[in-house]
Structure formats: C-alpha cells, structure tokens
XYZ file of C-alpha atoms in Angstrom:
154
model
C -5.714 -46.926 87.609
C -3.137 -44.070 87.332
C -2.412 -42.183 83.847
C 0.597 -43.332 82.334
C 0.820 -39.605 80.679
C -1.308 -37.147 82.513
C -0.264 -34.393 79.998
C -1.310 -35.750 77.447
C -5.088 -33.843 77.350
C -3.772 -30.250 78.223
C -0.958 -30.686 75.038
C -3.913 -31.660 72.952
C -5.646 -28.174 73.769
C -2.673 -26.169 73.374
C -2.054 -27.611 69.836
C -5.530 -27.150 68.552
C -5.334 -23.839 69.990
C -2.362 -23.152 68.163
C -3.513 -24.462 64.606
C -6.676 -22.360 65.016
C -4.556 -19.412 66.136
C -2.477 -19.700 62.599
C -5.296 -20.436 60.842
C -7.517 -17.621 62.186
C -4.230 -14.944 61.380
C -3.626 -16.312 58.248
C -6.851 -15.001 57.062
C -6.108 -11.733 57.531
C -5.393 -8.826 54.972
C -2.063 -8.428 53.936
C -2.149 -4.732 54.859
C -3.387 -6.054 58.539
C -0.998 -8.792 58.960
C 2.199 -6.326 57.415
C 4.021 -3.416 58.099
C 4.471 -0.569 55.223
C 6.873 -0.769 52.987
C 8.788 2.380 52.697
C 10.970 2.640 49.222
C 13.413 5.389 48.610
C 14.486 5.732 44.924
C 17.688 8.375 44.592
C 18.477 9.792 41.282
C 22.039 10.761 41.184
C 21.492 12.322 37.858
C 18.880 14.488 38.866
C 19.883 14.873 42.179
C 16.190 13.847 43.781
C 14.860 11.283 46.124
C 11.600 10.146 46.133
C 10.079 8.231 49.204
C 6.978 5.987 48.452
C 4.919 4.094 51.193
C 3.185 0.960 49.820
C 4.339 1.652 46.343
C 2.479 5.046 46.277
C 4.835 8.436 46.258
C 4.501 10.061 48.922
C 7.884 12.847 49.242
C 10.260 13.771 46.532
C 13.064 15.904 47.433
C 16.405 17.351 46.823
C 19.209 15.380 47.804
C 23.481 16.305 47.325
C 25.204 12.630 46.882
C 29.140 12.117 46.019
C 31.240 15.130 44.694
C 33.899 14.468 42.328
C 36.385 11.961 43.617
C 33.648 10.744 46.415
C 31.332 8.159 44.250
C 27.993 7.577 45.991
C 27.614 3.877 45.285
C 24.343 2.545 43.140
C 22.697 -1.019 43.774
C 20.025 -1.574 46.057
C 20.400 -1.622 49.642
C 18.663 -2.532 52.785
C 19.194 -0.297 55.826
C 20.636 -1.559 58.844
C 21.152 1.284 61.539
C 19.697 4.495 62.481
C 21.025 7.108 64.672
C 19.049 10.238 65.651
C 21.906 12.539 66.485
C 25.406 10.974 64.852
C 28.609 12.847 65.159
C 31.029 11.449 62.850
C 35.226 11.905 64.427
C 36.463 11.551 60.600
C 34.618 14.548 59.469
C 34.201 16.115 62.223
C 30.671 17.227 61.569
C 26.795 16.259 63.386
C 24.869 13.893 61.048
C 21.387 14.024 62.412
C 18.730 11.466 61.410
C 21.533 8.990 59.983
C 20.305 5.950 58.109
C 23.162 3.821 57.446
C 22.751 2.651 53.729
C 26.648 0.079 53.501
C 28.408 -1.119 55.419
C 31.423 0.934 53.906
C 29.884 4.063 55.693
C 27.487 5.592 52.616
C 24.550 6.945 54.609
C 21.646 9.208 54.721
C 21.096 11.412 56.800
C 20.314 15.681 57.448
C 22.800 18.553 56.400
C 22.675 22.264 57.686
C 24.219 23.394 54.100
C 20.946 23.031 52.459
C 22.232 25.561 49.632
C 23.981 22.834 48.224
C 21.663 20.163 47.687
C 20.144 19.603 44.339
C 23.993 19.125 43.226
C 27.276 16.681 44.113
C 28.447 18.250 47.251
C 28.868 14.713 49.689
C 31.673 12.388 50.400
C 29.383 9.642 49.040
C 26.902 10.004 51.418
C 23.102 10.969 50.497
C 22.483 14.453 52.088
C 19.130 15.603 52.610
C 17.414 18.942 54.440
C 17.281 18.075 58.149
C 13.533 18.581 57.896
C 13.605 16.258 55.258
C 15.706 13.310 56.840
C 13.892 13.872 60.094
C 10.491 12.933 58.347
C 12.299 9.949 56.268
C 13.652 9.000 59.582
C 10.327 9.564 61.272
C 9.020 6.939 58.337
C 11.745 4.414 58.464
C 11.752 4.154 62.498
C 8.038 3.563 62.332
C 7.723 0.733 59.319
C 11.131 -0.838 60.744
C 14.429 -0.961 58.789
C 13.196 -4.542 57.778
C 10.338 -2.779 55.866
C 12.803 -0.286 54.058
C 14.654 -0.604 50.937
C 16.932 1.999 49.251
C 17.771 1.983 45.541
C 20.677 4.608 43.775
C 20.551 5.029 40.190
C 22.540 7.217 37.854
C-alpha cells in the first residue's frame, strides 16, 4: 500500500529537533546567549562621558557638546549608524569614528582640537579625542549598535 503522506516521518524529526534545539539554548546564561551592553552617559554640565559595559564603568572622558546657540539635545537615544572616516560637506571638516546619535544629525564622533574639550565648543554634536572615539567606536562596532544606548543629561 503506498503512503498517502510520505513526509510525514522526516517533519516529525525536524520538529522535535527544533523544540530540543530551543529548549537546549534557552538554558543558557544570559551573558552566553547576549551580547554586551555598552551604555554611554554624557554630562553636559560637567562636560564628561562615561562608557560602561554590562553596567560596570569602564572609560570616562572629556567630551565638548553644543556651544552657545548649538544645543546638544538630552533624552536617550539609540544609535543607528557608524562611519569610520566621515567627512561632513556642511562643515567642511573629517569626523572620524562617527556614531550617529538623531536623526537630526547630533553625533559622536573624534576631533583633532582636543584643547577644547572639557568645555561647549560643538555644533551640537558630542566631540571626543580621536583616541577616545576610536576605542568607543572599537566598543560599539563589536557589541552592535542594537546593544548600545546613549543618554545626555544636563
């Protein structure tokens, strides 16, 4: 007599495989089965940043944000682009390690005039040593902008 539905066995082993699968993963440690979190808290007030990795600081350093007349923006934000070497027309200046921060172009990213961070210098950007944003960058790019969060406070 022929089989009416002859896949019938092999979709029975692929399910079972599939619930043990989840099951088996499931189990796992949340620090196995997740990436880092990376957190970057910037102080407008005090003109700092400070980077933790799975809620523990790691970095905190200097940063220049919005100069008179150029507001850097506070809330909390989720990254959404990064650009290694970024040369923005407007400005006409190199932005290296750029993290864009909103959508209305607030970013963070490197500066070459290091001598004025620790004070307003930006156009509402968040300016950081290139050293600096090469290591956040370094960070973010590993964990995955998914895994990064970015809060401004006064």
């Amino acid at each position: 007599m022929r089989e009416r539905y002859p896949m019938i066995p092999q979709l029975r082993k692929f399910v079972l495989c599939l619930f043990f699968s989840i099951f088996c993963f499931s189990a796992l440690p949340v620090s196995i089965a997740s990436s880092a979190q990376i957190f970057a808290k910037v102080d407008i007030s005090q003109q700092r940043m400070k980077v933790y990795v799975n809620g523990k600081q790691q970095y905190v350093w200097p940063v220049s944000t919005g100069k008179k007349g150029w507001r850097t923006p506070t809330g909390k934000f989720r990254p959404f682009s990064m650009h290694r070497n970024y040369y923005e027309k407007r400005w006409q200046a190199n932005l290296p390690y750029l993290i864009g921060v909103t959508r209305g172009g607030v970013a963070i990213h490197g500066t070459y005039a290091t001598k004025k961070l620790g004070r307003p210098a930006s156009h509402g950007c968040i300016r950081l040593s290139v050293n600096n944003a090469s290591r956040f960058y370094s960070l973010v790019k590993r964990h995955g902008l998914r895994n990064t969060r970015v809060v401004v406070t006064h």
